[in-house]
Coordinates of C-alpha atoms in Angstrom, one line a residue:
X1 CA -3.6 -2.8 8.6
X2 CA -6.5 -5.3 8.5
X3 CA -4.3 -7.6 6.4
X4 CA -1.5 -7.2 9.0
X5 CA -3.8 -8.3 11.8
X6 CA -5.1 -11.2 9.8
X7 CA -1.5 -12.3 9.0
X8 CA -0.5 -12.1 12.6
X9 CA -3.1 -14.7 13.6
X10 CA -2.2 -17.3 10.9
X11 CA -0.6 -20.7 11.7
X12 CA -0.1 -21.5 8.1
X13 CA 3.0 -19.9 6.7
X14 CA 1.5 -19.6 3.2
X15 CA -1.6 -17.9 4.4
X16 CA 0.5 -15.5 6.4
X17 CA 2.5 -14.5 3.3
X18 CA -0.8 -14.1 1.4
X19 CA -2.3 -11.8 4.0
X20 CA 1.0 -9.8 4.1
X21 CA 0.5 -9.4 0.4
X22 CA -2.9 -7.8 1.0
X23 CA -1.3 -5.5 3.6
X24 CA 1.5 -4.3 1.2
X25 CA -0.9 -3.6 -1.6
X26 CA -2.7 -1.2 0.7
X27 CA 0.4 1.1 0.4
X28 CA -0.1 1.1 -3.4
X29 CA -3.7 2.3 -3.0
X30 CA -2.6 5.0 -0.5
X31 CA 0.0 6.3 -2.9
X32 CA -2.4 6.5 -5.9
X33 CA -5.0 8.3 -3.8
X34 CA -2.5 10.8 -2.5
X35 CA -1.8 11.7 -6.2
X36 CA 1.6 13.4 -5.8
X37 CA 4.5 12.7 -8.0
X38 CA 6.4 11.0 -5.1
X39 CA 3.5 8.9 -4.0
X40 CA 2.6 7.7 -7.6
X41 CA 6.3 6.9 -8.3
X42 CA 6.4 4.9 -5.0
X43 CA 3.2 3.1 -5.9
X44 CA 4.5 2.0 -9.2
X45 CA 7.8 0.8 -7.7
X46 CA 6.1 -0.9 -4.9
X47 CA 4.1 -3.0 -7.3
X48 CA 7.4 -4.2 -8.7
X49 CA 8.8 -4.7 -5.2
X50 CA 5.7 -6.6 -4.2
X51 CA 6.2 -9.1 -7.1
X52 CA 9.9 -9.6 -6.0
X53 CA 9.5 -10.0 -2.3
X54 CA 6.2 -11.7 -2.1
X55 CA 7.0 -13.9 -5.1
X56 CA 10.3 -14.8 -3.3
X57 CA 8.5 -15.6 -0.1
X58 CA 6.0 -17.9 -1.9
X59 CA 8.9 -19.6 -3.6
X60 CA 10.6 -20.2 -0.3
X61 CA 7.3 -21.6 1.2
X62 CA 7.0 -23.9 -1.8
X63 CA 10.6 -25.1 -1.3
X64 CA 9.8 -26.0 2.3
X65 CA 6.5 -27.7 1.4
X66 CA 8.3 -29.8 -1.3
X67 CA 10.6 -31.2 1.4
X68 CA 8.3 -31.4 4.4
X69 CA 4.7 -31.5 2.9
X70 CA 3.5 -29.1 5.6
X71 CA 2.8 -25.4 5.8
X72 CA 2.1 -25.2 9.5
X73 CA 4.6 -23.0 11.4
X74 CA 4.4 -25.4 14.4
X75 CA 5.9 -28.2 12.3
X76 CA 9.1 -26.3 11.8
X77 CA 11.7 -24.7 14.1
X78 CA 15.5 -24.9 14.1
X79 CA 15.8 -25.7 10.4
X80 CA 18.3 -23.0 9.8
X81 CA 20.9 -25.6 11.0
X82 CA 19.9 -28.0 8.3
X83 CA 19.2 -25.4 5.5
X84 CA 21.7 -22.6 6.0
X85 CA 21.6 -21.3 2.4
X86 CA 17.8 -21.5 2.4
X87 CA 17.8 -19.5 5.6
X88 CA 19.9 -16.8 4.0
X89 CA 17.5 -16.3 1.0
X90 CA 14.4 -16.6 3.2
X91 CA 15.9 -13.9 5.5
X92 CA 16.5 -11.6 2.5
X93 CA 13.0 -11.9 1.3
X94 CA 11.6 -11.4 4.8
X95 CA 13.7 -8.3 5.3
X96 CA 12.5 -7.0 2.0
X97 CA 8.9 -7.6 3.0
X98 CA 9.4 -5.7 6.3
X99 CA 11.0 -2.7 4.4
X100 CA 14.4 -2.8 6.0
X101 CA 16.5 0.2 4.8
X102 CA 18.7 -1.0 2.0
X103 CA 16.1 -3.3 0.5
X104 CA 13.6 -2.6 -2.3
X105 CA 10.6 -2.6 0.1
X106 CA 12.0 0.3 2.1
X107 CA 12.3 2.5 -1.0
X108 CA 8.8 1.9 -2.2
X109 CA 7.0 2.3 1.1
X110 CA 9.1 5.3 2.3
X111 CA 8.4 7.2 -0.9
X112 CA 4.7 6.5 -0.7
X113 CA 4.5 7.7 2.9
X114 CA 6.6 10.7 2.0
X115 CA 4.2 11.6 -0.8
X116 CA 1.0 11.0 1.3
X117 CA 2.3 13.1 4.2
X118 CA 3.2 15.8 1.7
X119 CA -0.3 15.8 0.3
X120 CA -1.9 15.8 3.8
X121 CA 0.2 18.7 5.1
X122 CA -0.3 20.8 1.9
X123 CA -4.1 20.4 1.9
X124 CA -6.3 23.3 3.0
X125 CA -8.0 22.9 6.3
X126 CA -11.1 25.0 6.9
X127 CA -11.5 25.3 10.7
X128 CA -14.9 27.0 10.3
X129 CA -16.6 23.8 9.0
X130 CA -19.0 21.9 11.3
X131 CA -17.2 19.2 13.2
X132 CA -18.9 16.5 11.1
X133 CA -17.3 18.0 8.0
X134 CA -14.1 18.9 9.8
X135 CA -13.2 15.3 10.8
X136 CA -14.1 14.1 7.2
X137 CA -12.0 16.8 5.5
X138 CA -9.3 15.6 3.2
X139 CA -6.4 16.9 5.3
X140 CA -7.7 15.0 8.4
X141 CA -8.4 11.9 6.4
X142 CA -5.1 12.0 4.6
X143 CA -3.1 12.5 7.8
X144 CA -5.0 9.7 9.5
X145 CA -4.4 7.4 6.6
X146 CA -0.7 8.1 6.5
X147 CA -0.4 7.5 10.3
X148 CA -2.3 4.2 10.0
X149 CA -0.1 3.2 7.2
X150 CA 3.0 3.8 9.3
X151 CA 1.5 1.5 12.0
X152 CA 1.1 -1.1 9.2
X153 CA 4.8 -1.1 8.7
X154 CA 5.3 -1.8 12.4
X155 CA 2.8 -4.6 12.5
X156 CA 4.3 -6.1 9.3
X157 CA 7.7 -6.3 11.0
X158 CA 6.2 -7.9 14.0
X159 CA 4.4 -10.8 12.3
X160 CA 7.1 -11.4 9.6
X161 CA 10.0 -11.5 12.0
X162 CA 8.0 -13.6 14.4
X163 CA 7.3 -16.1 11.7
X164 CA 10.9 -16.2 10.6
X165 CA 12.1 -16.8 14.1
X166 CA 9.6 -19.6 14.7
X167 CA 10.4 -21.4 11.5
X168 CA 14.2 -21.0 11.3
X169 CA 15.5 -20.8 14.8
X170 CA 15.1 -22.7 18.1
X171 CA 15.5 -26.4 18.7
X172 CA 14.5 -29.0 16.2
X173 CA 11.5 -30.7 17.8
X174 CA 10.4 -32.9 14.8
X175 CA 12.5 -35.8 13.7
X176 CA 11.6 -35.2 10.1
X177 CA 13.4 -31.8 10.1
X178 CA 16.7 -33.4 10.9
X179 CA 16.9 -34.9 7.4
X180 CA 16.0 -31.9 5.3
X181 CA 18.3 -31.1 2.4
X182 CA 19.5 -27.6 1.5
X183 CA 18.9 -25.8 -1.8
X184 CA 19.6 -27.6 -5.1
X185 CA 21.4 -25.8 -8.0
X186 CA 18.1 -25.2 -9.7
X187 CA 16.6 -23.5 -6.6
X188 CA 19.7 -21.3 -6.3
X189 CA 19.0 -20.2 -9.9
X190 CA 15.5 -19.2 -8.9
X191 CA 16.4 -17.3 -5.7
X192 CA 19.7 -15.5 -6.6
X193 CA 18.1 -13.1 -9.2
X194 CA 15.4 -12.1 -6.8
X195 CA 17.9 -11.5 -4.0
X196 CA 20.0 -9.4 -6.3
X197 CA 17.0 -7.3 -7.3
X198 CA 16.1 -6.7 -3.7
X199 CA 19.4 -4.9 -3.1
X200 CA 19.8 -3.3 -6.6
X201 CA 16.5 -1.5 -6.2
X202 CA 17.2 -0.8 -2.6
X203 CA 20.6 0.9 -3.2
X204 CA 19.9 2.4 -6.8
X205 CA 16.2 3.3 -6.9
X206 CA 16.8 6.3 -9.2
X207 CA 17.7 3.9 -12.0
X208 CA 14.0 2.9 -11.9
X209 CA 12.5 6.3 -11.0
X210 CA 14.3 8.0 -13.9
X211 CA 12.6 5.6 -16.3
X212 CA 9.1 6.3 -15.1
X213 CA 9.4 10.0 -14.3
X214 CA 8.2 11.3 -17.7
X215 CA 5.1 9.2 -17.6
X216 CA 4.4 9.9 -14.0
X217 CA 4.8 13.7 -14.5
X218 CA 2.3 13.6 -17.4
X219 CA -0.2 11.5 -15.5
X220 CA -0.1 13.7 -12.4
X221 CA -0.3 16.9 -14.5
X222 CA -3.4 15.5 -16.2
X223 CA -5.2 14.3 -13.1
X224 CA -4.0 16.6 -10.4
X225 CA -6.2 19.6 -11.2
X226 CA -9.3 17.5 -10.8
X227 CA -8.1 16.0 -7.6
X228 CA -7.3 19.4 -6.1
X229 CA -10.7 20.7 -7.2
X230 CA -12.5 17.8 -5.5
X231 CA -10.7 18.5 -2.3
X232 CA -11.0 22.3 -2.4
X233 CA -13.0 24.2 0.3
X234 CA -15.4 25.4 -2.4
X235 CA -16.3 21.8 -3.4
X236 CA -16.6 20.7 0.2
X237 CA -18.9 23.6 1.0
X238 CA -21.0 22.9 -2.2
X239 CA -21.4 19.3 -1.2
X240 CA -22.4 20.3 2.3
X241 CA -25.0 22.7 1.0
X242 CA -26.4 20.1 -1.3
X243 CA -26.7 17.6 1.5
X244 CA -28.5 20.1 3.7
X245 CA -30.8 21.0 0.9
X246 CA -31.6 17.4 0.0
X247 CA -32.3 16.6 3.7
X248 CA -34.7 19.6 3.9
X249 CA -36.3 18.7 0.6
X250 CA -35.1 21.8 -1.2
X251 CA -31.8 23.4 -1.8
X252 CA -31.3 26.4 0.5
X253 CA -31.8 30.0 -0.7
X254 CA -33.7 29.1 -3.9
X255 CA -32.4 28.5 -7.4
X256 CA -30.1 31.5 -7.4
X257 CA -28.1 30.2 -4.4
X258 CA -28.4 26.5 -5.1
X259 CA -25.2 24.6 -5.2
X260 CA -24.3 23.5 -8.7
X261 CA -24.7 19.8 -9.6
X262 CA -21.5 17.8 -9.3
X263 CA -19.8 15.9 -12.1
X264 CA -17.3 13.4 -10.7
X265 CA -17.2 15.5 -7.5
X266 CA -16.5 18.7 -9.3
X267 CA -19.1 21.5 -9.8
X268 CA -20.4 21.2 -13.3
X269 CA -19.8 24.3 -15.6
X270 CA -22.9 26.3 -16.6
X271 CA -22.7 25.3 -20.3
X272 CA -22.7 21.6 -19.3
X273 CA -26.1 21.8 -17.5
X274 CA -29.3 20.8 -19.4
X275 CA -31.5 23.6 -20.6
X276 CA -34.6 24.5 -18.7
X277 CA -38.0 24.3 -20.3
X278 CA -38.0 28.1 -20.8
X279 CA -34.5 28.1 -22.4
X280 CA -35.5 25.2 -24.6
X281 CA -38.4 27.3 -26.1

């Protein structure tokens, strides 16, 4: 969302695309932290999608700069009349970036959001926790992160479509724009494969999901138990007791009731703890 706000305020089209890239990679991070099969699959696919759509947008910006030697949005306007084929490819990449249904961007972001909401709604919520722990519980944080991510999709559509409208439509106000040349055969060769991939992934995502499913299932099966343990009520309560004990200078209830030390957020097993002085003797 921060990247989306930064992108909205840009007057340089290349910087706008760069900040949109930051915004889209936030979805990848969300999917990996949710750690469900759907969200991880969506994150992997979204990294591929990001390379296609953002790479295509940077290529389009480079084509414009090669002709006009300016990246300022204000220096354009109405050039769709002079560059009709360029406008088509630029529109395809823009719609992919805003996750229009039928494009690759929609599949990746939708699957990530589906997996993150699935994780948020399946997480345990202990309503007996103090309000400070309640609002920082995993279910509340996961739900809030998913909702914020949805708003990022909306903001992304606003700034990308606004940029496309200002660059491609309207009246030509600069004389230099009246003499711009459309795409060359070499530029067609660059853009056509990217545009084809946008729709192939958008309409046939299972071709790619089936290839990664075995690896994703193994990865989630290996990491999921630790993730669930970290987010469990037992670990949350253990962390709370340790914080209270550290704040008071001693763990509550004496050694017998002391919360166990944590290893990567998970209570350490008894045989993993160092021996006391008496045990060492």
